[in-house]
C-alpha positions as YAML, in Angstrom:
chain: A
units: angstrom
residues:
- id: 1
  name: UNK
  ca: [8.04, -4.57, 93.03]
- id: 2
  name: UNK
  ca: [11.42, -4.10, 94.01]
- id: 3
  name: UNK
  ca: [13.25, -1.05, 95.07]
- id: 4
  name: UNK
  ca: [15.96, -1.00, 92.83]
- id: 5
  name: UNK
  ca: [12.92, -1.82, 89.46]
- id: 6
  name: UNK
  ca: [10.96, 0.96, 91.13]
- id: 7
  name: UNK
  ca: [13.88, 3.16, 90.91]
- id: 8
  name: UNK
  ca: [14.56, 2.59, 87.40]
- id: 9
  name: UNK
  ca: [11.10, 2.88, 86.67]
- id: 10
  name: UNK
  ca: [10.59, 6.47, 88.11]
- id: 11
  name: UNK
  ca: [14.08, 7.54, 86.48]
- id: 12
  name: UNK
  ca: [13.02, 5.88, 83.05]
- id: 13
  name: UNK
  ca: [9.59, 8.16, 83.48]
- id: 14
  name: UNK
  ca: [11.53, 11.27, 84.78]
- id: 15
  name: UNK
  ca: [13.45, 11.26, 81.57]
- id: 16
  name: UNK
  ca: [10.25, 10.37, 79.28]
- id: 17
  name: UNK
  ca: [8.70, 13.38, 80.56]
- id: 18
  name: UNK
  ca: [12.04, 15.74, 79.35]
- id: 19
  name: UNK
  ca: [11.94, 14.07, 76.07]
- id: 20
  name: UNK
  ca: [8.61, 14.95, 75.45]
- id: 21
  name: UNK
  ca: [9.05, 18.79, 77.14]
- id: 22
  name: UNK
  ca: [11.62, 18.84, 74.21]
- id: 23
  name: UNK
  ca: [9.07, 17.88, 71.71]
- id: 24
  name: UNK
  ca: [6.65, 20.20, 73.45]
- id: 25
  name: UNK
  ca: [8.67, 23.05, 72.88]
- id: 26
  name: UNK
  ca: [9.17, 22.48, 69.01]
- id: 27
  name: UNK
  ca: [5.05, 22.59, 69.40]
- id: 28
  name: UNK
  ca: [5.48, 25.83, 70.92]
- id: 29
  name: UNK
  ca: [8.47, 27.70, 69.31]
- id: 30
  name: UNK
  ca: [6.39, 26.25, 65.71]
- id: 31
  name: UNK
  ca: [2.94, 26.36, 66.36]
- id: 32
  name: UNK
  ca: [0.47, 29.01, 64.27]
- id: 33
  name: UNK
  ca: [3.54, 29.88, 62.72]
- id: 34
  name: UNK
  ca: [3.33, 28.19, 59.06]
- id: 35
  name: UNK
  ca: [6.36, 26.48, 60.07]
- id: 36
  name: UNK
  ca: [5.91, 22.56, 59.42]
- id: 37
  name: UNK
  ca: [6.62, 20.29, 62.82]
- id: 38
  name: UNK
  ca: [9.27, 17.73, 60.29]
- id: 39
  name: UNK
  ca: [12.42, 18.43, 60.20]
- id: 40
  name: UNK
  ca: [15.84, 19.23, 62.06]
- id: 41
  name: UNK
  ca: [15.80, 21.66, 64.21]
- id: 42
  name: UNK
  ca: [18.15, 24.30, 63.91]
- id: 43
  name: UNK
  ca: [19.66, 27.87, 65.67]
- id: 44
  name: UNK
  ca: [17.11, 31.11, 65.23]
- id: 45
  name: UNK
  ca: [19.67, 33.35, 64.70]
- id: 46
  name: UNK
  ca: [23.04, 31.89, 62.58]
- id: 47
  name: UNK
  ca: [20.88, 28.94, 61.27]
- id: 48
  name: UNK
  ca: [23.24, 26.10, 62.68]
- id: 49
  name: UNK
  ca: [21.68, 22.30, 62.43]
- id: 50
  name: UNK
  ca: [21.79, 21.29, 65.80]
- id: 51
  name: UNK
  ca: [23.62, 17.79, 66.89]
- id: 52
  name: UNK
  ca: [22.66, 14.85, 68.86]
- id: 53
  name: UNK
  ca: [24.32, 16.51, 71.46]
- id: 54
  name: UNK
  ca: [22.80, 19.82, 71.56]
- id: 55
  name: UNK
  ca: [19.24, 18.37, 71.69]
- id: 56
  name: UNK
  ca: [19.73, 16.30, 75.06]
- id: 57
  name: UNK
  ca: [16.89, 17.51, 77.57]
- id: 58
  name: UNK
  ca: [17.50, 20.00, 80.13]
- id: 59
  name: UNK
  ca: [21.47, 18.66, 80.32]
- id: 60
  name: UNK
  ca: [22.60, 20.20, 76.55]
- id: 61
  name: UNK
  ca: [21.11, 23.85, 77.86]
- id: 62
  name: UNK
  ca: [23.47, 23.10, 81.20]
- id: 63
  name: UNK
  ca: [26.17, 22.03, 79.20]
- id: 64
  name: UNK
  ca: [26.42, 25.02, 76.42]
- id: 65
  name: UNK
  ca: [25.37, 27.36, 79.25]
- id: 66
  name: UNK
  ca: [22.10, 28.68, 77.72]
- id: 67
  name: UNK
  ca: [23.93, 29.59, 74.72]
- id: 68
  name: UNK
  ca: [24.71, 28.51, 71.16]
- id: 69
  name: UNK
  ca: [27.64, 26.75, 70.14]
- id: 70
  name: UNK
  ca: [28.46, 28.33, 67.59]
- id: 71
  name: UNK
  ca: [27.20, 31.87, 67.32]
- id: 72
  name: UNK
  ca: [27.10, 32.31, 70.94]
- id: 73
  name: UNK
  ca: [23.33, 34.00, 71.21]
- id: 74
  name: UNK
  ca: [21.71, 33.14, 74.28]
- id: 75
  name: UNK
  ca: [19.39, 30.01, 73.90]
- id: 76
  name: UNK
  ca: [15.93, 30.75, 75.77]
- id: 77
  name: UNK
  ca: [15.15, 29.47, 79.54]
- id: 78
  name: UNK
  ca: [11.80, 28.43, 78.18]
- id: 79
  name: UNK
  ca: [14.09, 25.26, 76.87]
- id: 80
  name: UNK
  ca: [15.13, 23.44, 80.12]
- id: 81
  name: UNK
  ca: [11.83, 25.13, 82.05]
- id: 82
  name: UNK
  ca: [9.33, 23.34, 80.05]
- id: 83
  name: UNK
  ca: [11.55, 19.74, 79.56]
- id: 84
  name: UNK
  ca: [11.91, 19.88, 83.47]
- id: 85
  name: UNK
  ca: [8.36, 20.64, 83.77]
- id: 86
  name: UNK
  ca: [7.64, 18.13, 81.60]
- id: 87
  name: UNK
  ca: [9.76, 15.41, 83.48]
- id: 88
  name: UNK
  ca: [8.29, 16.03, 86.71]
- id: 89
  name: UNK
  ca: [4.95, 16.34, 85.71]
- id: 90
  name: UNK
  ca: [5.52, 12.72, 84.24]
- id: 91
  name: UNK
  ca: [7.30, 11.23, 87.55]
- id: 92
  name: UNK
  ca: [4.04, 12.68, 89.57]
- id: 93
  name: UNK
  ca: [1.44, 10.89, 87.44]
- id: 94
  name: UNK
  ca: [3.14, 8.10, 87.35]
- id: 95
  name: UNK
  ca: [3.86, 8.14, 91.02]
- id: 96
  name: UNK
  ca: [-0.14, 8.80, 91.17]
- id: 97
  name: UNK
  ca: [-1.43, 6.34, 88.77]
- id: 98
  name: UNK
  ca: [1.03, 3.52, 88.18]
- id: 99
  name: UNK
  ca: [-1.51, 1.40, 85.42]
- id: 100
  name: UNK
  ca: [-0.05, 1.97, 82.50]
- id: 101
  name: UNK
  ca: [-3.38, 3.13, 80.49]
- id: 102
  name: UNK
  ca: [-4.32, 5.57, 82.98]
- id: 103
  name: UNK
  ca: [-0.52, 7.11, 83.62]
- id: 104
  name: UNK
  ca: [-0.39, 8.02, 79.81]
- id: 105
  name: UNK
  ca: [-3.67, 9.39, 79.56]
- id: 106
  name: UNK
  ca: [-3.23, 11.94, 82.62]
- id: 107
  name: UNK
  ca: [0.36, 12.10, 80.87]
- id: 108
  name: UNK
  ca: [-0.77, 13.75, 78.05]
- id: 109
  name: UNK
  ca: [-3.23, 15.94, 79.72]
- id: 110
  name: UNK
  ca: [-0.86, 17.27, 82.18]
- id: 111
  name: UNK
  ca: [1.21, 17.90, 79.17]
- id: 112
  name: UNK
  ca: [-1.85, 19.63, 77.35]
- id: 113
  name: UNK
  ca: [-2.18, 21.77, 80.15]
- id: 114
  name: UNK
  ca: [1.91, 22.73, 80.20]
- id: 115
  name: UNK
  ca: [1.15, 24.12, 76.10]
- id: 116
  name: UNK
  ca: [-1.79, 26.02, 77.41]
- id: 117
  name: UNK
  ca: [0.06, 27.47, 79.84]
- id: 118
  name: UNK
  ca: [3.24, 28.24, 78.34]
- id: 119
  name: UNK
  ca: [1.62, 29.24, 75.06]
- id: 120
  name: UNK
  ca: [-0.95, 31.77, 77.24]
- id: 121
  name: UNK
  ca: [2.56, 33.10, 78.75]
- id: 122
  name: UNK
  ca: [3.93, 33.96, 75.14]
- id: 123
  name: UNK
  ca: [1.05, 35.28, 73.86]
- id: 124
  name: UNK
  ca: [-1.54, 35.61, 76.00]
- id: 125
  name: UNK
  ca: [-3.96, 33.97, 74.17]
- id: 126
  name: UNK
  ca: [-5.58, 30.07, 74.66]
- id: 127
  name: UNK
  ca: [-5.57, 28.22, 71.09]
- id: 128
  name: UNK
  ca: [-8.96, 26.55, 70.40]
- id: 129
  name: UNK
  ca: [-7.44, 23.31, 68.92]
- id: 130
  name: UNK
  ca: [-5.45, 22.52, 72.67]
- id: 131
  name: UNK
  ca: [-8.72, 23.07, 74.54]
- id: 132
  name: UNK
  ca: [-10.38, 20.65, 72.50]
- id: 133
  name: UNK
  ca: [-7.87, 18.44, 72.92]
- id: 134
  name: UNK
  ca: [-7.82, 19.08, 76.57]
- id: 135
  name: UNK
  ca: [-11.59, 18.51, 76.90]
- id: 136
  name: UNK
  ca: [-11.29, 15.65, 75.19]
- id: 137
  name: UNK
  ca: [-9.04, 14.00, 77.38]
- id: 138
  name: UNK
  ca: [-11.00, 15.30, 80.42]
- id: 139
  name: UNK
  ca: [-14.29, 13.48, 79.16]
- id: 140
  name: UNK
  ca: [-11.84, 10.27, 78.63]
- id: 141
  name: UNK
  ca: [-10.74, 10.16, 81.59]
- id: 142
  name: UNK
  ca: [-14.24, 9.95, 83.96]
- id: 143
  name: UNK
  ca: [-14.93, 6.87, 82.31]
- id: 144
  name: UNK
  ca: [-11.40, 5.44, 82.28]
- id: 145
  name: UNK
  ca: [-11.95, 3.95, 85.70]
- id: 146
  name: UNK
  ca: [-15.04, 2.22, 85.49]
- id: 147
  name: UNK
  ca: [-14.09, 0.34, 82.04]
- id: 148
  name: UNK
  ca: [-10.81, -0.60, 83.51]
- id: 149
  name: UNK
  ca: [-12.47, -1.70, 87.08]
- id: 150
  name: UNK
  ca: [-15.93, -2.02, 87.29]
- id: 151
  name: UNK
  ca: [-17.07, -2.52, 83.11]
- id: 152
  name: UNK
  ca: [-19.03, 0.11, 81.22]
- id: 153
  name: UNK
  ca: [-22.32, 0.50, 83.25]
- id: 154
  name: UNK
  ca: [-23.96, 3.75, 82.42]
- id: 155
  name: UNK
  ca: [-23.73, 6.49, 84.35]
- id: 156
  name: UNK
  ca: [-23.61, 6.58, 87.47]
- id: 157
  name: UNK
  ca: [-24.81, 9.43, 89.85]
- id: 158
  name: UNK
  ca: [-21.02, 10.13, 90.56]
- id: 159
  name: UNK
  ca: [-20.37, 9.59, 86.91]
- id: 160
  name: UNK
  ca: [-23.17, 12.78, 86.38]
- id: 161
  name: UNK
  ca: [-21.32, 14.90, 89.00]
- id: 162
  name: UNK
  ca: [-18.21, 14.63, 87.57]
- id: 163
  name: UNK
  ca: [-20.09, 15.41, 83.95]
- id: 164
  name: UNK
  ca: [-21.93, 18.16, 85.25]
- id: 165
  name: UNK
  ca: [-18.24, 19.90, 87.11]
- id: 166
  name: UNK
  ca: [-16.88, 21.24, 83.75]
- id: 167
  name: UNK
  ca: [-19.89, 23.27, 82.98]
- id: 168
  name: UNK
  ca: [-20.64, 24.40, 86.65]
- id: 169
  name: UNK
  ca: [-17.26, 25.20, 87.73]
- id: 170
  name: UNK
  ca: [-16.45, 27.43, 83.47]
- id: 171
  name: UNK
  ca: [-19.99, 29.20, 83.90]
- id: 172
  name: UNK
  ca: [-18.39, 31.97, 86.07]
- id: 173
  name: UNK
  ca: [-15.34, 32.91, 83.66]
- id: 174
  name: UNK
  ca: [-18.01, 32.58, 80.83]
- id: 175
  name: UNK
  ca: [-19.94, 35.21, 82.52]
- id: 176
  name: UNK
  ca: [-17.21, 37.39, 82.96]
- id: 177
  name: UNK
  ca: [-15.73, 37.22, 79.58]
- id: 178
  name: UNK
  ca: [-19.39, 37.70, 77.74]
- id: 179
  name: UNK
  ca: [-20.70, 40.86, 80.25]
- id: 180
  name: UNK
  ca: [-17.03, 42.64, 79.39]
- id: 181
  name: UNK
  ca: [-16.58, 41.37, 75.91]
- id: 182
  name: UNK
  ca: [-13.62, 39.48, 76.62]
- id: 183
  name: UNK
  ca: [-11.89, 42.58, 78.24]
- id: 184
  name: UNK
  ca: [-12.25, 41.02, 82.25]
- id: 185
  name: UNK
  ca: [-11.70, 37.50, 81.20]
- id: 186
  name: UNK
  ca: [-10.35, 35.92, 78.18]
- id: 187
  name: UNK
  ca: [-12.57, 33.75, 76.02]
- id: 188
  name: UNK
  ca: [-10.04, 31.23, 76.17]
- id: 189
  name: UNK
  ca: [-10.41, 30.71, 80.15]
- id: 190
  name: UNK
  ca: [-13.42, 29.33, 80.74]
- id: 191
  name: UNK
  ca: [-13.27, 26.50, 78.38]
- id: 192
  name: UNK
  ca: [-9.64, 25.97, 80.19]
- id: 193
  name: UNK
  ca: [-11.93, 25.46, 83.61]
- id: 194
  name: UNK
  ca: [-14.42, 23.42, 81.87]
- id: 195
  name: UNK
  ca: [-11.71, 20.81, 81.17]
- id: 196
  name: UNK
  ca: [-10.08, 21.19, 84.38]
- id: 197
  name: UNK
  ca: [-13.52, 20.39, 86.39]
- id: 198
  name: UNK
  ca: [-14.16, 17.53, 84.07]
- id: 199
  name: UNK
  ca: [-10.58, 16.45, 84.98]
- id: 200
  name: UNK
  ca: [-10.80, 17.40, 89.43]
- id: 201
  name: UNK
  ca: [-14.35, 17.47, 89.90]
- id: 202
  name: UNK
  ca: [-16.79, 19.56, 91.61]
- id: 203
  name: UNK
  ca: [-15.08, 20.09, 94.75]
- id: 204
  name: UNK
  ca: [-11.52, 19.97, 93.61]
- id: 205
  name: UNK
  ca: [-12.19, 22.35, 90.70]
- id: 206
  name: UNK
  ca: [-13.89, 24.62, 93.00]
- id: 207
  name: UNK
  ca: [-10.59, 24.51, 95.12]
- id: 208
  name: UNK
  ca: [-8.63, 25.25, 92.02]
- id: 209
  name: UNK
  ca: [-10.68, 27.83, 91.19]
- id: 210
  name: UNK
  ca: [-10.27, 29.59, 94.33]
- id: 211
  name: UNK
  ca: [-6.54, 29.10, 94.40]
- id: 212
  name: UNK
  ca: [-6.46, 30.63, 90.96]
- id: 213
  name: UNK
  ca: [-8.31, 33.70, 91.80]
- id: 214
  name: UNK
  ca: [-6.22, 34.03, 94.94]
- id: 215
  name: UNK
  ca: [-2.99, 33.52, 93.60]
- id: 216
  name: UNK
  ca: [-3.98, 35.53, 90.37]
- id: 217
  name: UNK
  ca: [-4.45, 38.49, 92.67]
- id: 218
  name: UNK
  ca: [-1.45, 38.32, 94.73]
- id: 219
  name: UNK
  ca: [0.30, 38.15, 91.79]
- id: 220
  name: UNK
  ca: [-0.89, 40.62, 90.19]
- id: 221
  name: UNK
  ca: [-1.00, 43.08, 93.25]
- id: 222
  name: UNK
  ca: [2.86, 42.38, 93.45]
- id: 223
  name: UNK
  ca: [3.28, 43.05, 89.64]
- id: 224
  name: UNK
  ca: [1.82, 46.66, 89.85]
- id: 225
  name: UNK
  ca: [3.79, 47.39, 92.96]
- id: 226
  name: UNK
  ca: [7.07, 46.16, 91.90]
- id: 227
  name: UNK
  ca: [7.08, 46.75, 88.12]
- id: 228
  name: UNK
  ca: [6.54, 50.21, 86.06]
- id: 229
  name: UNK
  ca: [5.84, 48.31, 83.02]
- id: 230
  name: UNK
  ca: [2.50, 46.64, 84.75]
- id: 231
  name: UNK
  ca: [-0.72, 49.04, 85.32]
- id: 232
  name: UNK
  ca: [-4.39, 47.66, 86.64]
- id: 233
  name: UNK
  ca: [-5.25, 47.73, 82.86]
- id: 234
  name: UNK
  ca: [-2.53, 45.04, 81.91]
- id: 235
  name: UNK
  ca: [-3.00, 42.02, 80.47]
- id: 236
  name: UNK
  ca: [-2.49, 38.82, 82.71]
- id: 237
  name: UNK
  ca: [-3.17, 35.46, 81.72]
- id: 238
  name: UNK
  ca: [-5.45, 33.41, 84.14]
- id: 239
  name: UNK
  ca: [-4.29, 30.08, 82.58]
- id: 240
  name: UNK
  ca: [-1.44, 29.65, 84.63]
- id: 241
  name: UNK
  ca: [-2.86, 30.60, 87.78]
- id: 242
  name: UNK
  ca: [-6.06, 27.97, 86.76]
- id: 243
  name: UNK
  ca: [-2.82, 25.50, 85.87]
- id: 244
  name: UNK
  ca: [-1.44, 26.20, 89.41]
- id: 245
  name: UNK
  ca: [-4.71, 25.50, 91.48]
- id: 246
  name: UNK
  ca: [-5.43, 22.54, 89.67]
- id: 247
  name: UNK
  ca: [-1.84, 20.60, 90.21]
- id: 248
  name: UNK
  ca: [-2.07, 21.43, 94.02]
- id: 249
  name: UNK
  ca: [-5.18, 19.40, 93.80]
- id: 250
  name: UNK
  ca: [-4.42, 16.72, 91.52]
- id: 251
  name: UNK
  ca: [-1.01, 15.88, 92.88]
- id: 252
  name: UNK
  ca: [-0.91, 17.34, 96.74]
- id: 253
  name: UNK
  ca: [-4.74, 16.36, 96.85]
- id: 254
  name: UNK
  ca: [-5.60, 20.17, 98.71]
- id: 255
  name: UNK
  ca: [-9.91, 20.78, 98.76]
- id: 256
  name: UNK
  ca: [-11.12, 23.53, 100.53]
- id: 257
  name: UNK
  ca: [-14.42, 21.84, 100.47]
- id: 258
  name: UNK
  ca: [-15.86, 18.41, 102.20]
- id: 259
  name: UNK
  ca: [-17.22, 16.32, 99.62]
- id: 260
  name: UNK
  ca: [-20.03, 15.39, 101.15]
- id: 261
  name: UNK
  ca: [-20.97, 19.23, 100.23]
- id: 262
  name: UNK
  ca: [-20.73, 18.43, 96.33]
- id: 263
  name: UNK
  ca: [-22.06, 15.41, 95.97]
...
């Protein structure tokens, strides 16, 4: 391949990705809402139908300066955070997995995992219908591989590893969350780290696991210490710290762990 196709190729998926953020946030501004998904999308405050040009990713927030044209009310960050996201997110998977059947299914898992994530943000809560989704996707993509490589086999003993991750690596947060009723861990978490051990495997998800719990706690420790409005007894979702470990390995390919260890 060229340089000059491969360039057009990663800008082509860059931009992909930010089209899709932008669809990702009508998910999320719309979703559990009663609001239908159809439709043009319009300003929450004076009502204003928004134009081909206001609905450009990341570039229309730039160019209006995070506000409305034509009220003026400030237009929310989430906007240009989540199409950027998006983009890069797409640029990485492609950049990891090129074949075009595999890119769009870790495409749309990655993108899975950006709902979860923002949507735990807003409302600190996991929706049931994106984890299944998610876990979904995870079992899809073990096999992926072998029918695309080596045929459709069985199971291998790898194949049962990388099975077995999703329960292994989600029995701890399951734990938590039943002995405290939810009030330690959400319920929503552990089915989060099923999928995301199905998706890394057993040593991978253990590193994002660890990096989760890490980062969860420096985080928090800085969010009591700096802000009034945060207490011990606050309410912080684990999702995106889960998110966070699990993108270090997938895409930066950190494990704390040899596998040789796990199999």
């Amino acid at each position: 391949m060229s340089t000059s196709l491969f360039f057009f190729i990663c800008v082509y998926v860059f931009f992909l990705g930010a089209i899709l953020g932008s669809f990702l946030n009508v998910l999320l501004f719309r979703f559990n809402t009663g609001r239908g998904y159809g439709g043009r999308s319009a300003c929450m405050r004076c009502g204003r139908v928004l134009g081909a040009l206001d609905l450009v990713p990341i570039f229309s927030y730039l160019f209006l300066r995070g506000r409305c044209g034509a009220c003026g009310v400030r237009i929310s960050p989430q906007y240009p955070l989540v199409e950027l996201a998006a983009a890069l997110l797409s640029l990485g998977v492609y950049l990891l997995h090129p074949e075009p059947l595999l890119y769009m299914t870790y495409l749309a898992l990655w993108l899975t995992i950006l709902f979860i994530v923002v949507y735990d943000l807003r409302h600190t809560i996991i929706p049931w219908s994106a984890s299944g989704l998610l876990a979904a996707l995870a079992l899809l993509q073990i096999f992926l591989p072998q029918v695309l490589h080596v045929g459709v086999g069985g199971v291998t003993s790898v194949g049962l590893w990388s099975l077995l991750a999703g329960p292994l690596l989600a029995f701890p947060l399951f734990a938590l969350s039943f002995v405290s009723r939810g009030r330690w861990m959400g319920w929503g978490d552990s089915p989060f780290m099923l999928s995301l051990g199905w998706l890394l495997g057993l040593a991978d998800g253990a590193t994002a696991l660890l990096l989760a719990v890490w980062s969860g706690a420096l985080v928090g420790l800085l969010l009591i210490v700096l802000s009034k409005r945060v207490t011990i007894r606050s309410e912080i979702p684990f999702a995106p710290f889960l998110a966070f470990g699990a993108a270090i390995v997938f895409f930066f390919h950190g494990n704390l762990f040899t596998t040789a260890f796990f199999f």
